[in-house]
Coordinates of C-alpha atoms in Angstrom, one line a residue:
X24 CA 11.7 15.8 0.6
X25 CA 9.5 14.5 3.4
X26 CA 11.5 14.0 6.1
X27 CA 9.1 10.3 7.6
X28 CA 11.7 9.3 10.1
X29 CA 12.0 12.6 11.7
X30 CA 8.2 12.7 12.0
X31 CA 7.8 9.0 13.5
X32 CA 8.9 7.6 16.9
X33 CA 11.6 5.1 16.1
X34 CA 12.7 4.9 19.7
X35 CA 9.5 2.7 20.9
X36 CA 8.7 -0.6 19.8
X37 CA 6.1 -2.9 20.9
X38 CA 6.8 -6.8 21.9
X39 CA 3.5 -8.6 21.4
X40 CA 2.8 -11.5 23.3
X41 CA 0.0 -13.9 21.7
X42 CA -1.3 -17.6 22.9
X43 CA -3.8 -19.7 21.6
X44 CA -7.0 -20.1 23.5
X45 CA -7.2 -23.8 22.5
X46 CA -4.6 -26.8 22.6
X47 CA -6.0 -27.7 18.8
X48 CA -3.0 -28.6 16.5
X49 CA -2.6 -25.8 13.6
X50 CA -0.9 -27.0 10.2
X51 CA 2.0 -25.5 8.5
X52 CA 0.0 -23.2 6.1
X53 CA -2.2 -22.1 8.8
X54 CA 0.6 -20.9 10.8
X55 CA 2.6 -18.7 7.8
X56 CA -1.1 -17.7 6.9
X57 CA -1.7 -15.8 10.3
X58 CA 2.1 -14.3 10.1
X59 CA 1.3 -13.5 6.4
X60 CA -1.9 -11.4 7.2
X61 CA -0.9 -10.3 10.4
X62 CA 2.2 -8.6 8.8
X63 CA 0.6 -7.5 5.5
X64 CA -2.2 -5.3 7.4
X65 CA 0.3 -4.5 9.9
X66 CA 2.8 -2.8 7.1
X67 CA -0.5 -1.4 5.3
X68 CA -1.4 0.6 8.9
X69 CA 2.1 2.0 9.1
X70 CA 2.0 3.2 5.3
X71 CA -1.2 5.0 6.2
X72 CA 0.4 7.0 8.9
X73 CA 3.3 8.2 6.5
X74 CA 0.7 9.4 4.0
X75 CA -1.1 11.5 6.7
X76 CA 2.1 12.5 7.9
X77 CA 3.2 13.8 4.3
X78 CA -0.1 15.2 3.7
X79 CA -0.1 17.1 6.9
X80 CA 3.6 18.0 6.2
X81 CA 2.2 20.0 3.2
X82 CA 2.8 17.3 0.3
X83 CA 0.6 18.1 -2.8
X84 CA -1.7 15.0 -2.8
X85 CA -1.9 14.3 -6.5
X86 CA 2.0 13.4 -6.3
X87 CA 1.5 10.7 -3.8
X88 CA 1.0 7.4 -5.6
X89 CA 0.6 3.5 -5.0
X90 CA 2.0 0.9 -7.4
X91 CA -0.7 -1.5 -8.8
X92 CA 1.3 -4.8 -7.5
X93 CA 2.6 -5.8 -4.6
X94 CA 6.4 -6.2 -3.6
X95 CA 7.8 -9.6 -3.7
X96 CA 8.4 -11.3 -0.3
X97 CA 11.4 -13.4 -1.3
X98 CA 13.5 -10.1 -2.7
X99 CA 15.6 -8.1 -0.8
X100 CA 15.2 -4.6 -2.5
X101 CA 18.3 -3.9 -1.1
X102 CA 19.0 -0.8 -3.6
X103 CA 15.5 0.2 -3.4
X104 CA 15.2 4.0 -1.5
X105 CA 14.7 7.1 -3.4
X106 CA 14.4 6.5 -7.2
X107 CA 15.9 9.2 -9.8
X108 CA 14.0 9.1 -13.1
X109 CA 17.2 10.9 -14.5
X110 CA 18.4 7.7 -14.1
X111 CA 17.6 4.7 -16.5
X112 CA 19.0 1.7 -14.0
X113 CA 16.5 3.7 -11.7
X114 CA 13.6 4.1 -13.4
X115 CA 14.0 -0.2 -14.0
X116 CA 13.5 -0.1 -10.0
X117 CA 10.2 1.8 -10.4
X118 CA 9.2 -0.2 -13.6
X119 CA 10.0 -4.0 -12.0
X120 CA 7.5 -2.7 -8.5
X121 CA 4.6 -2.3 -10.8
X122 CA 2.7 0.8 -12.7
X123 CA 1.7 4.0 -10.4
X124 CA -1.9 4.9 -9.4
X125 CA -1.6 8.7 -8.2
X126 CA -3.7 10.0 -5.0
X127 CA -5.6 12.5 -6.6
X128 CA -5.1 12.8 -10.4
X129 CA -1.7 13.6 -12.1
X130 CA -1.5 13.7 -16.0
X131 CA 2.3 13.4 -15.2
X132 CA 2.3 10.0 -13.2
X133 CA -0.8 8.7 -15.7
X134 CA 1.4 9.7 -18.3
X135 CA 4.2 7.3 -16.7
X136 CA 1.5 4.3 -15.9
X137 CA 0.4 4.4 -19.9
X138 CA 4.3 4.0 -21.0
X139 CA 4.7 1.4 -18.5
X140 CA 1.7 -1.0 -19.3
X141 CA 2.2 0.0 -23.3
X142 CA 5.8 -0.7 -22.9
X143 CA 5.4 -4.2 -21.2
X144 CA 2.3 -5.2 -23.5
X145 CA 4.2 -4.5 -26.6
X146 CA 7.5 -6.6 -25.3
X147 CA 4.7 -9.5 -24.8
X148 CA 3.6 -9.1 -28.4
X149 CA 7.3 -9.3 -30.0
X150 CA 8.4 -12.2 -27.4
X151 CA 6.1 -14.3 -28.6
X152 CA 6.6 -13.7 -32.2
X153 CA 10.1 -13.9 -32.0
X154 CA 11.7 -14.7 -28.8
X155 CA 13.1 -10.4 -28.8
X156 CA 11.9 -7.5 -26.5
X157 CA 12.5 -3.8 -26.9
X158 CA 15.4 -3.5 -23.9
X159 CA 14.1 -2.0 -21.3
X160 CA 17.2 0.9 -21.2
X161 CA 15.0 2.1 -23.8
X162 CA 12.3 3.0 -20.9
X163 CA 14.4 6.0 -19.9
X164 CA 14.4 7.5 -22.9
X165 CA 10.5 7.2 -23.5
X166 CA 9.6 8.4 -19.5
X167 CA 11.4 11.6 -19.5
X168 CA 10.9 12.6 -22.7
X169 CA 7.3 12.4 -22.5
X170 CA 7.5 15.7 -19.5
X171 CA 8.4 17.8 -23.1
X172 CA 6.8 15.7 -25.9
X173 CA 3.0 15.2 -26.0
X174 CA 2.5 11.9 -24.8
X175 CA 0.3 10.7 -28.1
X176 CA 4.1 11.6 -29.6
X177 CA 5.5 9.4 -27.2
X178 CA 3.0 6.5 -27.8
X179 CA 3.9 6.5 -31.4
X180 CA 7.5 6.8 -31.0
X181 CA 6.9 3.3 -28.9
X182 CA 4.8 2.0 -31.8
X183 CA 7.0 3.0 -34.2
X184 CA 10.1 0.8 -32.2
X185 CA 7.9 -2.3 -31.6
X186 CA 7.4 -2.5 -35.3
X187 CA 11.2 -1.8 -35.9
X188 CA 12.1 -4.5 -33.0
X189 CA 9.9 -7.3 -35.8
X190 CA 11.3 -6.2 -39.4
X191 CA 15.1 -6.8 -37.8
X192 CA 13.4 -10.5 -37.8
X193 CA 11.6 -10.1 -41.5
X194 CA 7.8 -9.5 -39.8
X195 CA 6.0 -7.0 -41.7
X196 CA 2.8 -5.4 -42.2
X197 CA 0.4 -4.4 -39.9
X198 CA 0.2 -6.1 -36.0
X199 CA -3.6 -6.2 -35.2
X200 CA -2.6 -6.3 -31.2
X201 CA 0.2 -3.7 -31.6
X202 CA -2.5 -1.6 -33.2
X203 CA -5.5 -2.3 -30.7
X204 CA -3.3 -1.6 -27.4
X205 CA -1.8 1.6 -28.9
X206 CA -5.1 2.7 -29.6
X207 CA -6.4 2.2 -26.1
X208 CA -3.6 4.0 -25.0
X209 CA -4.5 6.6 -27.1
X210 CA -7.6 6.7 -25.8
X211 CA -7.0 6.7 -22.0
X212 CA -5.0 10.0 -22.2
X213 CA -7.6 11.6 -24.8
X214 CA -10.1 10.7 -22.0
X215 CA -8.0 12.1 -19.5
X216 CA -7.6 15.1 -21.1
X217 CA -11.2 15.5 -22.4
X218 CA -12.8 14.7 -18.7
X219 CA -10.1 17.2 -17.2
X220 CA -12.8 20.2 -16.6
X221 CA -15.2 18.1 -14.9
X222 CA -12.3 16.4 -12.8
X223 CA -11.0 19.6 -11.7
X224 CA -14.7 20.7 -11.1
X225 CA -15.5 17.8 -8.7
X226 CA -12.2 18.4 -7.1
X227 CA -13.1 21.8 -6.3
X228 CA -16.1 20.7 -4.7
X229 CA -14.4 18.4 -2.8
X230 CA -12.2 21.2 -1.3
X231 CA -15.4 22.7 -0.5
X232 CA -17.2 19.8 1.2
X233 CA -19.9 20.0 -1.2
X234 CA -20.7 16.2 -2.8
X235 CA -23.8 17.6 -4.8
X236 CA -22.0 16.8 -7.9
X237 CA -21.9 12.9 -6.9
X238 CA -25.8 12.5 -6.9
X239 CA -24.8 12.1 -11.3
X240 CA -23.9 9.3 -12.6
X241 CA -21.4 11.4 -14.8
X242 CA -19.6 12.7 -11.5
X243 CA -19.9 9.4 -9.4
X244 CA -18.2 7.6 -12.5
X245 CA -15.1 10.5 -12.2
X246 CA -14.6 9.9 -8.6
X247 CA -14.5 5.9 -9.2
X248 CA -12.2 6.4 -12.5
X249 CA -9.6 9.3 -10.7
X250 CA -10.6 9.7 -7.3
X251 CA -10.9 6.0 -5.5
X252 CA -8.8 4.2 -8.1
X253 CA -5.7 4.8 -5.3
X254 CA -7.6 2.7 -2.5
X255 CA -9.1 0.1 -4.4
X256 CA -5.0 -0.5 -5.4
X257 CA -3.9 0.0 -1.9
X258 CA -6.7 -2.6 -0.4
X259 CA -6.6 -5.0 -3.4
X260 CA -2.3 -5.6 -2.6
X261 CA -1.2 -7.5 0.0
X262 CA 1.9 -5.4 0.2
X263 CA 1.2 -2.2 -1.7
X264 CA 4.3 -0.1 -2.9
X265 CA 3.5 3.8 -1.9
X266 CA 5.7 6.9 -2.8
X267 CA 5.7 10.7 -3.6
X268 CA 6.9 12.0 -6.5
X269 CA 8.8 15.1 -6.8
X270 CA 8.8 16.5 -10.4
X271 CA 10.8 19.4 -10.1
X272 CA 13.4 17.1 -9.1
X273 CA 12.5 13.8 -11.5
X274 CA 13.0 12.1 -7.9
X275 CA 10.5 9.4 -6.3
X276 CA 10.7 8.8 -2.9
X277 CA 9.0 5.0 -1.1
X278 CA 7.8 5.5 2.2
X279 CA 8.0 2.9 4.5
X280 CA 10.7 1.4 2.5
X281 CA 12.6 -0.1 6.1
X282 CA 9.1 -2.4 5.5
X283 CA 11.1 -3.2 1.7
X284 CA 14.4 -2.9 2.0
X285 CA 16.1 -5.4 4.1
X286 CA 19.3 -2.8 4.8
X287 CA 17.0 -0.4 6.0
X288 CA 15.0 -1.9 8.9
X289 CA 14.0 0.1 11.4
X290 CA 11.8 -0.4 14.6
X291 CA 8.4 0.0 12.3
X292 CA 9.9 -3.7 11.1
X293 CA 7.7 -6.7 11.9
X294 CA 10.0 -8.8 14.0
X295 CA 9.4 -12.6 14.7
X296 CA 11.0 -13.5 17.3
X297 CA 9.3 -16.6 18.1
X298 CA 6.5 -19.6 17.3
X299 CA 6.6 -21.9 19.7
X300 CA 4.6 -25.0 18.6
X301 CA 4.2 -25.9 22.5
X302 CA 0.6 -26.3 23.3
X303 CA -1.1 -24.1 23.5
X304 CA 0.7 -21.9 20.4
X305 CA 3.0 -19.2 21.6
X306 CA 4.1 -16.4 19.0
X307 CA 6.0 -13.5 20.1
X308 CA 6.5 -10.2 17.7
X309 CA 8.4 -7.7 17.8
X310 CA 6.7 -4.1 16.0
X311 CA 6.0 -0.3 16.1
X312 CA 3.7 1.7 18.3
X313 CA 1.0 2.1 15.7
X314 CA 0.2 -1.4 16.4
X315 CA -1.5 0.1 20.2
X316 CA -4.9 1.3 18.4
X317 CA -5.5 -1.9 16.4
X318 CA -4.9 -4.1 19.8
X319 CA -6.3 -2.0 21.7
X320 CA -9.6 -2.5 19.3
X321 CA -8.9 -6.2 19.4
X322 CA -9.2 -6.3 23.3
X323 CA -12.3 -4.7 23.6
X324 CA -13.7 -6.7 21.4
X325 CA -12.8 -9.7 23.3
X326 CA -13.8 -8.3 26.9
X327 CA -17.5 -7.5 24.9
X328 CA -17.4 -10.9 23.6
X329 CA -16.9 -12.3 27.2
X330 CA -19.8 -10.5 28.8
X331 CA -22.4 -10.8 26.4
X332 CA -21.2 -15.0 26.6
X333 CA -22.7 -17.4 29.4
X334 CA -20.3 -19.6 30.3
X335 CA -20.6 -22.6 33.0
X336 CA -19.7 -22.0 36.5
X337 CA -17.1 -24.3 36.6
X338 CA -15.1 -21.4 33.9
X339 CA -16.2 -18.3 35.7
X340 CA -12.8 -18.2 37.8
X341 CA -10.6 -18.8 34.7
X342 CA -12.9 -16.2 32.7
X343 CA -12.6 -13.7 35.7
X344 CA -8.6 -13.7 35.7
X345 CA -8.3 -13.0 32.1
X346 CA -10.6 -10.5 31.6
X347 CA -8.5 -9.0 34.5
X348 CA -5.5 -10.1 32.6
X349 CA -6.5 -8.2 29.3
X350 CA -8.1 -5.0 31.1
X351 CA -4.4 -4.9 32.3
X352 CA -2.9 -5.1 29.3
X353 CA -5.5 -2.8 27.4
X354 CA -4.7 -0.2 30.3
X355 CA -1.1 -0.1 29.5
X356 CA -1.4 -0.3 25.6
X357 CA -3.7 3.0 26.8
X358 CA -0.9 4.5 28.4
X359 CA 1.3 4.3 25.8
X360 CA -1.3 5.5 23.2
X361 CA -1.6 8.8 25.5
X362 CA 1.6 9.6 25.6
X363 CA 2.0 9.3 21.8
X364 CA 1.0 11.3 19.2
X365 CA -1.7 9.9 17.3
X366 CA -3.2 12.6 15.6
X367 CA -1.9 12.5 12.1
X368 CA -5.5 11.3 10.5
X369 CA -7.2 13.4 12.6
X370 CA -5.1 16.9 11.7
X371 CA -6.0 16.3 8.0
X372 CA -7.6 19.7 7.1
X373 CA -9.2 17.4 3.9
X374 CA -12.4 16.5 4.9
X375 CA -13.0 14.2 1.4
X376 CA -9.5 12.9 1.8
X377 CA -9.5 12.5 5.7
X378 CA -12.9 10.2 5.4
X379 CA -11.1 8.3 2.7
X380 CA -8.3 7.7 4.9
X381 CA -10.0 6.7 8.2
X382 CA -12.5 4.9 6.4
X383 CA -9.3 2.6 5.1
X384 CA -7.4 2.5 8.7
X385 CA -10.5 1.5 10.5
X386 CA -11.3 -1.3 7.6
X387 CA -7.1 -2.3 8.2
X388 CA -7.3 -2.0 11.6
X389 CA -10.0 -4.9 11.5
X390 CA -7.9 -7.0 9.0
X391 CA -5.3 -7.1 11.5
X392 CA -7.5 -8.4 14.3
X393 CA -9.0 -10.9 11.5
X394 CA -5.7 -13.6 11.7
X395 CA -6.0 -13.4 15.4
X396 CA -9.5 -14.1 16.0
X397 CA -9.3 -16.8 13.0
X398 CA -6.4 -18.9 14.4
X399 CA -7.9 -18.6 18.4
X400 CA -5.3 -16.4 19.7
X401 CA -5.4 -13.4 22.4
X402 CA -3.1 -11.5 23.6
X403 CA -2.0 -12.4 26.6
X404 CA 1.5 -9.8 27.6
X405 CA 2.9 -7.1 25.8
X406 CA 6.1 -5.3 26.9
X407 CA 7.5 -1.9 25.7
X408 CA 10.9 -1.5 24.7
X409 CA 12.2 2.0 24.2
X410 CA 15.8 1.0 22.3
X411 CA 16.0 1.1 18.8
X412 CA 16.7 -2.4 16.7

């Protein structure tokens, strides 16, 4: 398995000091809304590091997957680490977080996002005719079975039980919405299957940095259907659940998961330590080093916004001393980015894959500036601590 800790820095964390530029009063909402985003981008920057770091580490990229919902705020996942699919009380861990959207495409882990959403649909159907669902133990059966059976096989097997779960309660006949979502079912993995050539064709070219193929519509449809479908998931989340799947194992690993599970925290944790509601605001965080590139971004924005701004003479001495202030602090964020290794999107051999990836860190790395220009904050200290939490 991919070893992520032994590949990141866990030693180094990065105390953030931020203060608002005005005395204005900010309300309740707008203060958890600035946490909320700043966090959620911030975990979404550190989840793109572990995927470069597995790619680079030699994992095949069709097994790395994101779930299509988000992980719930208020939970403590506190079981939640690697996931065997030997397991049925595991694969409910895996089922609960949301369906899988794989990397690059993987008839095994489609295969497991058509169970899921037929499973779940069906269980909707019954439940409202009759207050019953198929119990979910019954998920194990259908998810491993499916790696011998054909999955059509597999579909109708789940048919076949939905319509069993209604006669034990004297409903018979013919269920027009059972009927209509196995079908599309059906259809999805006869798709798959049919448009595998031409997948496998554009993949190739990607491999061999030609994107001829993409000036057809046929071609530019494929790479929206199997090839982006993973990053319009990952940006659409707030707090996107990715892992690597490991099928000659039946194991799942979550990266990032000290981000999930509360008994796993690590220095890579977000860390409030403090809001002060003093004017002007105060908020001090605790977080990892790959927070430096982001901030370091966010200053230079600010010391470009300064000079292209006249301001009166009366402000040129306060302007003066923090511009000083943040070239300071962008010097020492700089100093720290040196000495770390940074090169994990860059050392992507990929081409196709590495644009895809930078194209989403740089598009983060803005969304976690966006909070901080939005709520009138700057940094104004930061402090490196080299002891782990």
């Amino acid at each position: 398995m991919f070893e992520e800790k032994e590949s990141t820095d866990l030693n180094k964390r990065i105390e953030l000091i931020f203060r608002r530029s005005t005395e204005e009063l900010l309300s309740p909402w707008e203060i958890s809304n600035f946490i909320n985003q700043f966090s959620s981008n911030y975990y979404k920057n550190e989840l793109l590091i572990s995927i470069s770091k597995a790619i680079n580490s030699g994992i095949p990229i069709e097994n790395i997957f994101v779930l299509d919902e988000s992980f719930k705020i208020n939970t403590s996942y506190s079981k939640l680490n690697t996931i065997d699919l030997n397991e049925p009380n595991e694969i409910l861990y895996l089922y609960h977080l949301g369906k899988p959207v794989s990397l690059f495409p993987n008839r095994r882990i489609y295969s497991i996002n058509l169970i899921f959403n037929v499973f779940r649909t069906f269980n909707e159907i019954i439940y409202k005719l009759v207050h019953r669902r198929i119990s979910k133990n019954r998920l194990h059966t259908f998810i491993n079975t499916s790696i011998d059976k054909n999955i059509v096989e597999t579909l109708n097997e789940l048919k076949d039980l939905a319509y069993t779960q209604l006669r034990k309660f004297e409903i018979h006949g013919i269920n027009t919405d059972i009927e209509k979502n196995h079908a599309e079912a059906i259809t999805r993995i006869s798709n798959f299957d049919r448009e595998q050539t031409d997948v496998d064709l554009l993949q190739d070219s990607f491999f061999e940095q030609d994107y001829s193929l993409l000036k057809k519509e046929k071609y530019k449809k494929l790479e929206t259907k199997y090839f982006s479908s993973f990053f319009r998931e990952f940006n659409s989340n707030s707090r996107p659940v990715v892992g690597i799947f490991y099928p000659e194992i039946n194991k799942i690993q979550i990266l990032c998961v000290s981000h999930i599970n509360k008994t796993k925290r690590d220095s890579r944790f977000l860390d409030l330590k403090q809001f002060s509601h003093n004017s002007p605001y105060t908020v001090d965080i605790l977080v990892g080093i790959s927070i430096i590139l982001p901030l370091m971004k966010e200053i230079k924005y600010h010391l470009d916004e300064r000079k292209l701004n006249h301001q009166k003479k009366e402000l040129l001495e306060e302007k003066a001393t923090l511009e000083n202030q943040l070239t300071d602090i962008y010097a020492e964020l700089e100093a720290v980015y040196t000495e770390t290794n940074f090169s994990d999107f860059d050392n992507i051999e990929f081409e196709y894959l590495k644009t895809k990836i930078i194209e989403t860190k740089n598009n983060n790395d803005n969304k976690i500036n966006e909070p901080i220009r939005k709520y009138g904050f700057f940094l104004y200290n930061i402090n490196t601590k080299n002891d782990e939490i």
